[in-house]
Coordinates of C-alpha atoms and ligand atoms in Angstrom, one line a residue:
M1 CA 26.7 30.8 -4.5
S2 CA 22.8 29.8 -4.9
K3 CA 22.5 25.9 -4.2
K4 CA 18.5 26.4 -4.8
I5 CA 16.6 23.8 -3.7
F6 CA 14.6 22.1 -5.2
V7 CA 10.5 21.1 -4.3
T8 CA 8.7 18.4 -5.0
D9 CA 4.7 18.3 -3.5
T10 CA 2.2 15.0 -2.9
I11 CA -0.4 16.6 -1.7
L12 CA -1.8 15.0 -4.6
R13 CA -1.1 11.3 -4.0
D14 CA 1.1 10.7 -1.6
A15 CA 0.3 13.0 1.7
H16 CA -3.6 12.1 1.0
Q17 CA -2.4 8.2 1.0
S18 CA 0.2 8.2 3.5
L19 CA -2.9 10.1 6.1
L20 CA -6.6 9.1 4.7
A21 CA -6.1 6.1 3.3
T22 CA -5.3 7.6 -0.4
R23 CA -9.3 9.0 -0.6
M24 CA -8.8 12.2 -1.8
R25 CA -10.9 12.9 -5.0
T26 CA -10.0 13.9 -8.4
E27 CA -13.4 17.1 -7.8
D28 CA -10.4 18.5 -4.8
M29 CA -8.0 18.5 -6.5
L30 CA -8.9 20.7 -9.7
P31 CA -9.9 23.9 -7.7
I32 CA -6.7 24.4 -6.0
C33 CA -4.7 22.6 -9.5
D34 CA -3.9 27.9 -10.8
K35 CA -3.0 28.2 -7.4
L36 CA -1.2 25.6 -7.4
D37 CA 0.4 24.6 -11.3
K38 CA 1.9 28.8 -9.9
V39 CA 3.9 28.1 -6.6
G40 CA 6.7 26.9 -9.2
Y41 CA 7.6 23.5 -7.8
W42 CA 9.4 21.0 -9.3
S43 CA 7.0 18.6 -9.8
L44 CA 4.2 17.9 -7.9
E45 CA 3.3 14.2 -7.1
V46 CA 0.1 13.5 -8.8
W47 CA 0.2 9.5 -9.5
G48 CA 0.4 5.9 -8.7
G49 CA 1.3 3.6 -5.4
A50 CA -2.1 3.8 -4.2
T51 CA -4.1 5.9 -6.0
F52 CA -4.5 4.2 -9.2
D53 CA -6.2 1.7 -6.6
A54 CA -7.9 3.7 -4.9
C55 CA -9.0 5.6 -7.8
V56 CA -10.9 1.6 -9.3
R57 CA -12.0 0.2 -5.7
F58 CA -13.0 2.8 -4.1
L59 CA -13.8 6.3 -5.2
K60 CA -15.0 4.9 -9.2
E61 CA -12.7 7.5 -10.8
D62 CA -10.9 6.1 -13.7
P63 CA -7.1 6.6 -13.0
W64 CA -6.7 7.6 -16.3
E65 CA -9.5 10.4 -17.3
R66 CA -8.0 12.0 -13.4
L67 CA -4.2 12.1 -15.1
R68 CA -5.5 13.7 -17.7
Q69 CA -7.7 16.2 -15.8
L70 CA -4.6 17.0 -13.9
R71 CA -2.7 17.8 -16.9
A72 CA -5.0 20.1 -17.8
A73 CA -5.1 21.6 -15.8
L74 CA -1.0 22.3 -14.4
P75 CA -0.3 22.9 -18.0
N76 CA 3.6 24.5 -16.5
T77 CA 4.0 22.0 -13.6
R78 CA 5.9 18.7 -13.9
L79 CA 3.4 15.6 -12.9
Q80 CA 5.3 13.1 -11.4
M81 CA 4.5 9.2 -10.6
L82 CA 5.3 6.3 -8.6
L83 CA 6.5 3.0 -10.1
R84 CA 6.5 -0.4 -8.4
G85 CA 9.4 -1.3 -11.7
Q86 CA 8.4 -5.2 -12.9
N87 CA 5.0 -4.9 -10.3
L88 CA 4.4 -1.1 -11.9
L89 CA 0.9 0.0 -10.1
G90 CA 0.1 -3.9 -9.2
Y91 CA 0.5 -6.6 -7.0
R92 CA 2.6 -9.0 -9.4
H93 CA 5.4 -8.7 -11.7
Y94 CA 4.0 -8.3 -15.2
S95 CA 5.5 -8.9 -18.7
D96 CA 7.4 -6.6 -20.6
D97 CA 5.2 -5.5 -22.9
V98 CA 2.3 -4.4 -20.1
V99 CA 5.2 -2.8 -18.8
K100 CA 6.2 -0.8 -21.8
A101 CA 2.2 0.2 -22.5
F102 CA 2.1 1.4 -19.5
V103 CA 4.7 3.1 -19.4
A104 CA 4.5 5.0 -22.7
K105 CA 0.6 6.1 -21.9
A106 CA 1.2 7.2 -18.6
A107 CA 3.9 9.3 -20.5
V108 CA 1.3 10.6 -23.5
N109 CA -1.7 11.0 -21.1
G110 CA 0.9 13.6 -18.3
I111 CA 3.5 12.2 -16.7
D112 CA 6.5 13.4 -17.5
V113 CA 8.7 12.1 -14.8
F114 CA 8.8 8.2 -13.5
R115 CA 10.1 7.5 -9.8
I116 CA 11.2 3.6 -10.0
F117 CA 11.5 1.3 -7.1
D118 CA 11.5 -3.0 -6.5
A119 CA 10.5 -3.6 -2.6
M120 CA 13.7 -5.7 -3.6
N121 CA 16.1 -3.1 -4.7
D122 CA 16.9 -5.4 -7.1
V123 CA 17.6 -3.2 -10.0
R124 CA 17.0 -5.9 -12.9
N125 CA 13.7 -5.2 -12.1
L126 CA 13.6 -1.1 -12.8
R127 CA 15.6 -1.7 -16.6
V128 CA 12.7 -2.4 -18.3
A129 CA 10.2 0.3 -16.3
I130 CA 13.5 2.3 -17.1
E131 CA 14.0 2.0 -20.3
A132 CA 10.4 2.4 -21.7
V133 CA 10.5 6.4 -19.4
K134 CA 14.0 7.0 -21.8
A135 CA 11.5 5.2 -24.9
A136 CA 9.1 8.1 -24.5
G137 CA 11.2 10.9 -24.2
K138 CA 10.3 11.1 -20.0
H139 CA 12.8 11.8 -17.3
A140 CA 13.1 7.8 -15.4
Q141 CA 14.4 8.4 -11.5
G142 CA 15.7 5.5 -10.1
T143 CA 14.8 4.5 -6.3
I144 CA 17.1 3.7 -3.7
A145 CA 13.8 2.0 -1.1
Y146 CA 15.4 2.5 2.0
T147 CA 15.7 -0.3 5.0
T148 CA 18.2 -0.4 7.5
S149 CA 20.0 -4.4 7.7
P150 CA 23.4 -6.0 8.3
V151 CA 23.6 -6.2 4.6
H152 CA 22.1 -2.4 3.8
T153 CA 25.1 -0.7 3.7
T154 CA 26.4 2.8 2.1
E155 CA 28.5 0.9 0.5
A156 CA 25.6 -1.3 -1.1
F157 CA 23.3 1.8 -1.4
V158 CA 26.3 3.6 -3.5
A159 CA 26.6 0.7 -5.5
Q160 CA 22.6 0.7 -6.9
A161 CA 22.6 4.4 -7.4
K162 CA 26.1 3.7 -9.3
Q163 CA 24.1 0.5 -11.8
M164 CA 21.0 3.3 -11.7
E165 CA 23.0 6.1 -13.2
A166 CA 24.7 3.0 -14.9
M167 CA 20.9 2.5 -16.8
G168 CA 20.1 6.1 -18.0
C169 CA 18.7 7.4 -14.6
D170 CA 18.5 10.8 -14.9
S171 CA 18.3 11.3 -11.3
V172 CA 18.2 9.2 -8.0
A173 CA 15.4 9.4 -5.1
I174 CA 16.1 8.6 -1.5
K175 CA 13.3 6.4 -0.7
D176 CA 12.8 6.4 3.0
M177 CA 8.8 5.7 3.2
A178 CA 9.1 4.2 6.7
G179 CA 10.5 7.0 8.8
L180 CA 14.2 5.1 9.3
L181 CA 16.4 7.4 8.3
T182 CA 18.2 10.0 11.1
P183 CA 20.0 12.9 9.7
Y184 CA 23.7 12.0 10.2
A185 CA 22.6 8.5 8.3
T186 CA 20.9 11.1 5.4
G187 CA 23.9 13.2 5.8
E188 CA 26.9 10.0 5.7
L189 CA 24.6 8.1 2.7
V190 CA 24.1 11.7 0.7
K191 CA 27.8 12.4 0.9
A192 CA 28.4 9.5 -0.3
L193 CA 26.4 9.0 -2.9
K194 CA 27.4 13.2 -4.2
A195 CA 31.0 11.6 -4.3
Q196 CA 30.1 8.5 -6.2
I197 CA 27.4 9.7 -9.0
S198 CA 27.2 12.8 -11.2
L199 CA 22.8 12.5 -11.0
P200 CA 20.0 14.7 -9.0
I201 CA 19.7 14.0 -5.8
F202 CA 15.6 13.7 -4.2
I203 CA 15.4 12.7 -0.4
H204 CA 12.0 12.0 0.2
S205 CA 11.5 10.9 3.4
H206 CA 8.7 10.5 6.1
D207 CA 8.2 11.6 9.6
T208 CA 6.9 8.8 10.9
A209 CA 9.2 9.5 13.4
G210 CA 9.4 13.1 13.6
L211 CA 12.6 13.2 11.8
A212 CA 12.0 13.9 8.6
A213 CA 12.8 17.4 8.0
M214 CA 16.1 17.8 10.5
C215 CA 17.1 14.3 7.6
Q216 CA 16.1 16.7 5.0
L217 CA 18.5 20.2 6.1
K218 CA 21.9 17.1 6.6
A219 CA 20.6 15.6 2.8
I220 CA 20.4 20.0 1.3
E221 CA 23.9 19.8 3.6
N222 CA 25.2 17.4 1.5
G223 CA 25.1 17.8 -1.6
A224 CA 21.0 17.1 -2.5
E225 CA 20.1 18.7 -4.8
H226 CA 15.7 18.1 -3.9
I227 CA 13.2 17.3 -0.5
D228 CA 9.4 16.5 -1.8
T229 CA 7.3 18.0 0.7
A230 CA 3.6 18.4 1.7
I231 CA 1.6 21.0 1.9
S232 CA 1.2 21.8 5.5
S233 CA -2.7 21.0 6.6
F234 CA -1.2 17.3 4.8
A235 CA 2.3 17.2 5.9
W236 CA 4.2 16.0 9.2
G237 CA 3.5 12.3 10.8
T238 CA 3.0 9.4 8.3
S239 CA 3.0 11.9 5.5
H240 CA 6.3 15.1 4.5
P241 CA 7.3 17.7 6.2
G242 CA 5.6 20.6 5.5
T243 CA 5.8 22.5 2.0
E244 CA 5.7 26.1 4.1
S245 CA 8.1 25.1 7.3
M246 CA 10.8 23.3 4.9
V247 CA 10.4 26.7 2.3
A248 CA 10.6 29.2 5.7
A249 CA 13.4 27.1 6.6
L250 CA 15.7 27.8 4.1
K251 CA 14.8 31.6 3.3
G252 CA 17.0 33.6 3.0
S253 CA 19.7 31.1 3.2
E254 CA 21.7 29.8 0.2
Y255 CA 19.3 27.0 -0.4
D256 CA 16.8 29.2 -0.8
T257 CA 13.5 27.7 -3.2
G258 CA 12.3 30.8 -4.1
L259 CA 9.3 29.4 -3.4
D260 CA 6.0 32.6 -2.8
L261 CA 4.8 31.3 0.9
S262 CA 1.6 34.1 1.3
L263 CA 0.7 31.5 -2.6
L264 CA 1.7 28.7 -0.1
Q265 CA -0.4 29.2 2.5
E266 CA -3.6 30.0 0.9
I267 CA -3.2 26.8 -0.5
G268 CA -2.7 25.5 2.6
M269 CA -6.0 26.8 3.6
Y270 CA -7.9 25.6 1.1
F271 CA -7.2 21.7 2.4
Y272 CA -7.1 22.3 5.4
A273 CA -10.9 22.0 4.3
V274 CA -10.8 20.0 2.3
R275 CA -9.2 17.3 5.0
K276 CA -11.9 17.4 6.7
K277 CA -13.8 16.1 4.0
Y278 CA -13.2 13.3 4.6
H279 CA -12.6 12.4 8.3
Q280 CA -13.9 9.1 8.5
F281 CA -10.7 8.0 6.4
E282 CA -8.3 9.8 9.2
S283 CA -6.1 6.7 10.3
E284 CA -5.8 6.8 14.3
F285 CA -1.9 6.3 13.1
T286 CA -1.0 9.6 11.2
A287 CA 0.7 11.3 14.7
V288 CA 4.5 10.3 15.1
D289 CA 5.3 7.3 16.7
T290 CA 9.0 6.7 16.8
R291 CA 8.2 2.6 17.3
V292 CA 9.5 1.5 14.3
Q293 CA 13.0 3.2 15.2
V294 CA 13.0 0.3 17.9
N295 CA 11.0 -2.3 15.9
Q296 CA 11.8 -1.6 12.6
V297 CA 8.4 -1.6 11.4
P298 CA 6.8 0.8 9.4
G299 CA 3.9 2.6 10.7
G300 CA 2.2 2.2 7.5
M301 CA 2.1 -1.9 8.3
I302 CA 0.9 -1.2 11.4
S303 CA -1.9 0.5 10.9
N304 CA -2.3 -1.9 7.8
L305 CA -1.7 -5.3 10.3
A306 CA -3.9 -3.7 13.0
N307 CA -6.8 -3.1 10.6
Q308 CA -6.3 -7.0 9.0
L309 CA -5.8 -8.6 12.9
K310 CA -9.4 -6.5 14.0
E311 CA -10.5 -8.6 10.8
Q312 CA -9.2 -11.3 12.0
G313 CA -10.3 -11.1 15.1
A314 CA -7.0 -11.5 16.2
L315 CA -5.7 -7.4 17.9
N316 CA -4.8 -9.0 21.1
R317 CA -1.8 -10.9 18.7
M318 CA -0.5 -7.2 17.5
S319 CA 3.0 -7.4 19.8
E320 CA 3.4 -10.9 19.2
V321 CA 3.9 -10.8 15.4
L322 CA 5.7 -7.2 15.6
A323 CA 8.2 -9.4 17.3
E324 CA 8.0 -12.1 15.1
I325 CA 7.9 -9.2 11.8
P326 CA 12.0 -9.4 12.1
R327 CA 12.8 -12.7 12.7
V328 CA 10.1 -13.0 9.4
R329 CA 12.7 -10.2 7.9
E330 CA 15.5 -12.4 8.8
D331 CA 14.7 -15.3 7.3
L332 CA 14.6 -13.8 3.9
G333 CA 17.4 -12.2 4.3
Y334 CA 16.0 -8.4 4.7
P335 CA 14.1 -7.5 1.8
P336 CA 13.9 -3.7 2.5
L337 CA 9.7 -3.5 4.3
V338 CA 7.3 -1.8 1.0
T339 CA 4.7 -3.4 -1.2
P340 CA 4.6 -5.7 -1.6
T341 CA 7.3 -7.4 0.8
S342 CA 5.6 -5.5 3.9
Q343 CA 2.6 -7.5 3.3
I344 CA 4.6 -11.3 2.3
V345 CA 6.1 -10.8 5.5
G346 CA 3.6 -9.3 7.8
T347 CA 1.5 -11.9 7.1
Q348 CA 3.5 -15.2 7.2
A349 CA 4.8 -13.4 10.4
F350 CA 0.6 -13.4 12.0
F351 CA 0.5 -16.8 10.1
N352 CA 3.7 -17.1 12.6
V353 CA 1.9 -16.4 15.3
L354 CA -2.0 -17.8 15.0
A355 CA -0.7 -21.1 14.1
G356 CA 2.1 -21.5 17.2
E357 CA 4.6 -22.8 15.1
R358 CA 6.2 -20.7 12.9
Y359 CA 6.0 -21.7 9.3
K360 CA 3.3 -24.8 10.1
T361 CA 1.6 -23.0 7.1
I362 CA 3.8 -20.8 4.1
T363 CA 2.3 -19.0 2.0
N364 CA 2.2 -19.4 -1.5
E365 CA 4.4 -15.4 -1.7
V366 CA 6.7 -16.5 0.5
K367 CA 6.9 -19.2 -1.1
L368 CA 7.3 -17.7 -4.3
Y369 CA 9.6 -15.6 -2.8
L370 CA 12.2 -18.0 -1.4
Q371 CA 12.3 -19.6 -4.8
G372 CA 13.7 -15.6 -6.5
G373 CA 10.3 -15.4 -7.4
Y374 CA 10.9 -11.2 -6.7
G375 CA 14.0 -10.9 -8.0
K376 CA 18.2 -11.3 -5.1
A377 CA 16.9 -11.1 -1.8
P378 CA 19.2 -8.8 -0.3
G379 CA 20.7 -11.0 1.7
V380 CA 21.6 -14.6 2.5
V381 CA 18.0 -16.5 2.7
N382 CA 17.1 -19.2 5.5
E383 CA 18.1 -22.4 3.7
Q384 CA 15.9 -24.3 5.6
L385 CA 13.0 -22.5 5.0
R386 CA 13.7 -22.7 1.7
R387 CA 14.3 -26.1 1.8
Q388 CA 11.0 -26.7 3.4
A389 CA 9.4 -24.1 0.6
I390 CA 10.1 -25.6 -2.5
G391 CA 11.0 -28.6 -2.4
N392 CA 12.8 -29.3 -5.0
E393 CA 11.3 -27.1 -7.2
E394 CA 13.9 -24.9 -9.2
L395 CA 15.1 -21.5 -8.0
I396 CA 14.6 -18.6 -10.2
D397 CA 18.3 -17.4 -11.1
V398 CA 16.5 -14.8 -13.5
R399 CA 14.9 -11.8 -14.0
P400 CA 12.1 -12.9 -13.0
A401 CA 10.0 -11.4 -15.5
D402 CA 11.9 -13.3 -18.1
L403 CA 9.6 -16.0 -17.3
L404 CA 6.9 -14.3 -18.7
K405 CA 5.8 -14.5 -21.8
P406 CA 4.3 -11.1 -23.4
E407 CA 0.2 -10.6 -22.0
M408 CA -1.1 -7.5 -23.9
V409 CA -2.7 -9.6 -26.5
K410 CA -4.3 -12.1 -23.9
L411 CA -5.6 -9.4 -21.5
R412 CA -7.0 -7.8 -24.5
A413 CA -9.2 -10.8 -25.6
E414 CA -10.4 -11.1 -21.8
I415 CA -11.9 -7.9 -21.5
G416 CA -13.3 -7.7 -24.7
A417 CA -15.6 -5.4 -25.3
L418 CA -15.8 -3.7 -22.0
A419 CA -12.1 -2.0 -22.6
K420 CA -12.6 0.9 -24.6
S421 CA -9.2 2.3 -24.9
E422 CA -5.9 0.3 -23.9
E423 CA -6.1 2.8 -21.2
D424 CA -8.9 0.3 -19.9
V425 CA -7.3 -2.8 -20.9
L426 CA -4.1 -1.6 -18.6
T427 CA -6.6 -1.3 -15.8
F428 CA -7.6 -4.3 -15.9
A429 CA -4.6 -5.7 -16.0
M430 CA -3.7 -3.9 -12.7
F431 CA -6.5 -5.3 -10.9
P432 CA -8.3 -8.8 -12.8
D433 CA -11.4 -8.5 -10.3
I434 CA -12.0 -4.7 -9.8
G435 CA -10.9 -3.0 -12.7
R436 CA -13.8 -5.4 -14.5
K437 CA -15.1 -4.8 -12.5
F438 CA -15.3 -0.9 -13.4
L439 CA -15.7 -1.2 -15.5
E440 CA -18.4 -3.4 -15.6
E441 CA -20.3 -0.5 -14.0
R442 CA -18.7 2.1 -16.1
A443 CA -20.7 0.4 -18.9
A444 CA -24.3 -0.3 -16.7
G445 CA -24.2 3.1 -15.7
T446 CA -23.8 2.1 -12.4
L447 CA -20.8 3.3 -11.1
S448 CA -21.3 4.7 -7.2
P449 CA -18.5 6.6 -5.4
E450 CA -18.3 5.0 -1.1
V451 CA -20.0 7.5 0.8
L452 CA -18.8 10.6 2.4
L453 CA -19.6 10.8 6.1
P454 CA -21.0 14.5 6.9
I455 CA -18.8 16.4 9.4
P456 CA -19.5 15.8 12.0
E457 CA -19.3 19.8 13.7
A458 CA -21.3 21.6 10.7
G459 CA -24.1 19.4 12.3
G460 CA -25.3 17.2 9.1
V461 CA -25.6 14.0 10.8
T462 CA -28.6 12.2 10.9
K463 CA -30.6 12.1 13.4
A464 CA -30.9 9.0 15.1
S465 CA -33.8 9.9 16.9
G466 CA -37.4 8.8 15.8
E467 CA -40.8 8.8 17.4
G468 CA -41.4 6.5 20.2
V469 CA -37.3 5.3 20.0
P470 CA -35.2 6.5 23.1
T471 CA -31.9 7.8 22.0
E472 CA -30.7 8.9 26.0
F473 CA -29.4 6.7 28.5
V474 CA -28.8 6.8 31.8
I475 CA -25.9 3.6 32.1
D476 CA -24.5 2.8 34.9
V477 CA -20.5 1.6 35.1
H478 CA -18.7 0.6 38.5
G479 CA -21.3 2.7 40.8
E480 CA -21.1 5.2 38.8
S481 CA -24.2 7.1 36.5
Y482 CA -23.3 8.4 32.7
R483 CA -25.6 9.6 30.8
V484 CA -26.0 8.1 27.1
D485 CA -27.6 11.0 24.1
I486 CA -27.1 9.1 21.0
T487 CA -27.2 12.2 18.3
G488 CA -26.6 11.3 14.8
V489 CA -25.9 8.2 13.2
G490 CA -23.9 7.6 9.2
V491 CA -24.9 6.0 6.5
K492 CA -23.2 2.1 6.7
A493 CA -20.5 2.3 4.5
E494 CA -18.4 -0.7 3.7
G495 CA -19.2 -2.7 5.8
K496 CA -18.6 -0.3 8.7
R497 CA -21.5 2.0 11.2
H498 CA -20.6 5.7 11.9
F499 CA -22.0 7.0 15.3
Y500 CA -22.4 10.1 17.5
L501 CA -23.1 9.7 21.4
S502 CA -22.0 12.3 23.6
I503 CA -21.8 10.8 26.8
D504 CA -22.2 13.2 30.0
G505 CA -22.4 16.2 27.0
M506 CA -18.5 14.9 25.9
P507 CA -19.0 13.4 22.4
E508 CA -18.0 10.8 21.2
E509 CA -17.7 9.0 17.9
V510 CA -18.0 5.1 17.7
V511 CA -17.2 2.9 14.4
F512 CA -19.2 0.0 14.6
E513 CA -18.6 -3.0 13.0
P514 CA -20.0 -6.2 12.3
L515 CA -17.9 -8.7 13.4
N516 CA -17.1 -11.2 10.5
E517 CA -20.4 -12.3 8.3
F518 CA -19.1 -16.2 8.6
V519 CA -19.4 -16.0 12.4
G520 CA -23.4 -17.4 12.8
G521 CA -23.4 -17.8 9.8
S522 CA -24.3 -20.9 7.3
A523 CA -20.3 -21.4 8.1
S524 CA -20.7 -21.9 11.4
K525 CA -22.9 -25.3 10.6
R526 CA -19.6 -27.1 9.9
K527 CA -18.0 -29.9 12.2
Q528 CA -15.1 -29.3 14.3
A529 CA -11.5 -31.3 12.8
S530 CA -11.4 -34.5 14.6
E531 CA -10.0 -37.4 12.7
P532 CA -7.0 -37.6 10.1
G533 CA -9.5 -37.2 7.1
H534 CA -10.2 -34.2 8.4
V535 CA -9.4 -31.3 6.3
S536 CA -9.1 -28.1 8.1
T537 CA -7.5 -24.3 7.6
A538 CA -5.5 -23.0 11.1
M539 CA -6.4 -19.9 9.9
P540 CA -10.0 -17.5 9.0
G541 CA -10.8 -16.7 5.5
N542 CA -11.8 -17.7 2.2
I543 CA -11.4 -19.9 -0.4
V544 CA -10.1 -19.4 -3.4
D545 CA -9.6 -22.4 -5.1
V546 CA -11.1 -26.5 -4.3
L547 CA -8.8 -28.8 -6.7
V548 CA -10.3 -31.7 -5.6
A549 CA -13.6 -33.3 -6.1
V550 CA -15.8 -36.5 -4.7
G551 CA -14.5 -39.8 -5.6
D552 CA -10.9 -38.0 -6.2
V553 CA -7.3 -40.8 -4.5
V554 CA -5.3 -37.8 -2.5
K555 CA -1.8 -38.9 -1.2
A556 CA -1.0 -37.4 1.6
G557 CA 0.8 -33.9 1.4
Q558 CA -1.1 -33.4 -1.9
S559 CA -3.0 -29.9 -2.1
V560 CA -6.4 -30.0 -2.3
L561 CA -7.3 -26.7 -1.3
I562 CA -6.9 -22.7 -1.8
T563 CA -7.7 -20.6 0.8
E564 CA -6.6 -16.7 1.2
A565 CA -5.8 -13.9 4.2
M566 CA -5.0 -10.3 4.8
K567 CA -4.4 -11.0 0.8
M568 CA -2.3 -13.7 0.9
E569 CA -2.5 -17.3 -0.5
T570 CA -1.3 -21.0 1.2
E571 CA -2.3 -24.3 -0.2
V572 CA -4.1 -26.8 2.2
Q573 CA -3.2 -30.3 2.1
A574 CA -4.8 -33.6 2.9
S575 CA -2.8 -35.4 5.7
I576 CA -4.1 -38.4 5.4
A577 CA -3.6 -41.3 1.1
G578 CA -7.6 -41.5 1.1
K579 CA -10.9 -40.6 -1.5
V580 CA -12.4 -38.3 -1.4
V581 CA -16.1 -38.8 0.5
T582 CA -16.9 -35.2 0.9
I583 CA -16.9 -31.4 0.3
H584 CA -18.0 -29.1 2.5
V585 CA -17.0 -26.0 0.7
I586 CA -16.9 -23.4 -2.3
K587 CA -15.1 -21.2 -4.1
G588 CA -15.6 -17.5 -2.0
D589 CA -16.9 -19.1 1.1
R590 CA -15.7 -18.0 4.3
V591 CA -14.2 -20.6 7.0
N592 CA -13.0 -20.8 9.8
P593 CA -9.9 -22.2 11.8
G594 CA -10.6 -26.3 13.0
E595 CA -13.4 -26.8 10.9
I596 CA -14.1 -29.5 8.4
L597 CA -13.6 -28.1 4.6
I598 CA -12.7 -32.1 3.1
E599 CA -13.4 -35.2 4.2
I600 CA -10.8 -37.7 3.3
E601 CA -11.4 -41.6 4.0
A602 CA -8.5 -43.8 4.0
Ligands
LIG701 MN1 6.1 7.7 0.4

């Protein structure tokens, strides 16, 4: 009996999100679409996740236009997207009218299959998106965000899947974003799901720990019908099992996918060349890394944290932060670590380590989380911490979006004539700052995507040598001499610059990132806090808002500043009661720990 396995290829979304910081451009997708469309995939994942953000922020592409172009170029294949439930593609809960408008427009512009997840696995946050997908006549896929913890049992996941089936979902996906699944756990989970629900099961597993193909095979043997793969030049490691490998593995068995291996290999060669173009975005953490099986921290989150720690000049605290993450996660009732909870947990863990005292600073996002603002925690939260964080404020026990008023009218008014379509309004809704900037630059004709550095092997690197400028040096390190040649230098982009060197003939690439601009800048003129009335912050960061003015009388404990570090906001309180006499910062300033930001006189 044939139990044909259906394949979803992630090459146009998750594969490059996992390996190349989501940087693949539409111009590198379109030339191969004709071939992709002939493969016979069940679907191609092409949109959502971080693609929307990357398009607007870095590539200066209209994400809606990308979707329309892919739709036209892939007439015979289902197009799929990843949607963060009530968060859509942003980082907060949107009102229901925004969710409905977004899903309707995504459907009209070309999406057939919506994979919908919630970072808390709180199905209340999926409901409106599922209903909107069904109203548009499209495929609604309910998603289990897989994680491990004392409360994440097979029974709990099955119960969630049953709820999603009752809500009208057409299928269920097991989303193992971190590579936590093991083969036998997968087999057990799929078997239990198949026994209790009648929907097709999709398995989306990242190969971070090198286990994904084994997990998929066990899922298949236990009744899963669908697997997510990535064409091999963009597969494995933090990405997914290779399409060609899985097709070959199942060929001739009862699970044969029926896909043409030679056609897939041609597509693989095309993307092999494409990947080289984006070498500057290759993460150093894309190979197999089994640490997630010990510390439960997803690889993507580790690399993200590493970048942010580097920005804060605190990369040496990484192992302490990794040890603190599970403790914070336990305090928060074991949320799965996926956008946005991964950031919320990671940043709070970092603050706990850097401050030398746990929860001395609590981010606004952790407060909102403990209040119930993201939905119901999977487990029990630390009640003492909750009281400390939210004080006497009321708990939110309804679906968070029930508290939100309709927003579309307001959003349309705010963006005004810059929006040429409802899609533009939604772009602005997802990313108020960079979305507006994108629409402004588009109107002014000044959109300019970040620069792609030349491929070093191709020799297209700018020559560093100028007349009379030495580019060869002999240096001594511990008594040994090395010959260093500067062979080229890339264009400065995002504050970073690549230098190409050779050391004793061996090529080396160095990415030069200047230290944070605030070091040595005007900010360094601020004196160090020495008195109780000196308001300072424990974290380096940006001033988001100044809540007081000179002359104001404040109470001890009153919030006087909002700062932002690592995408999370923190309120800074006055430590004494008194009168504000001097304010040393304005909105947008970068500040360092211990500097006097505001002076209060008792
Ligand atoms: Mn994924």
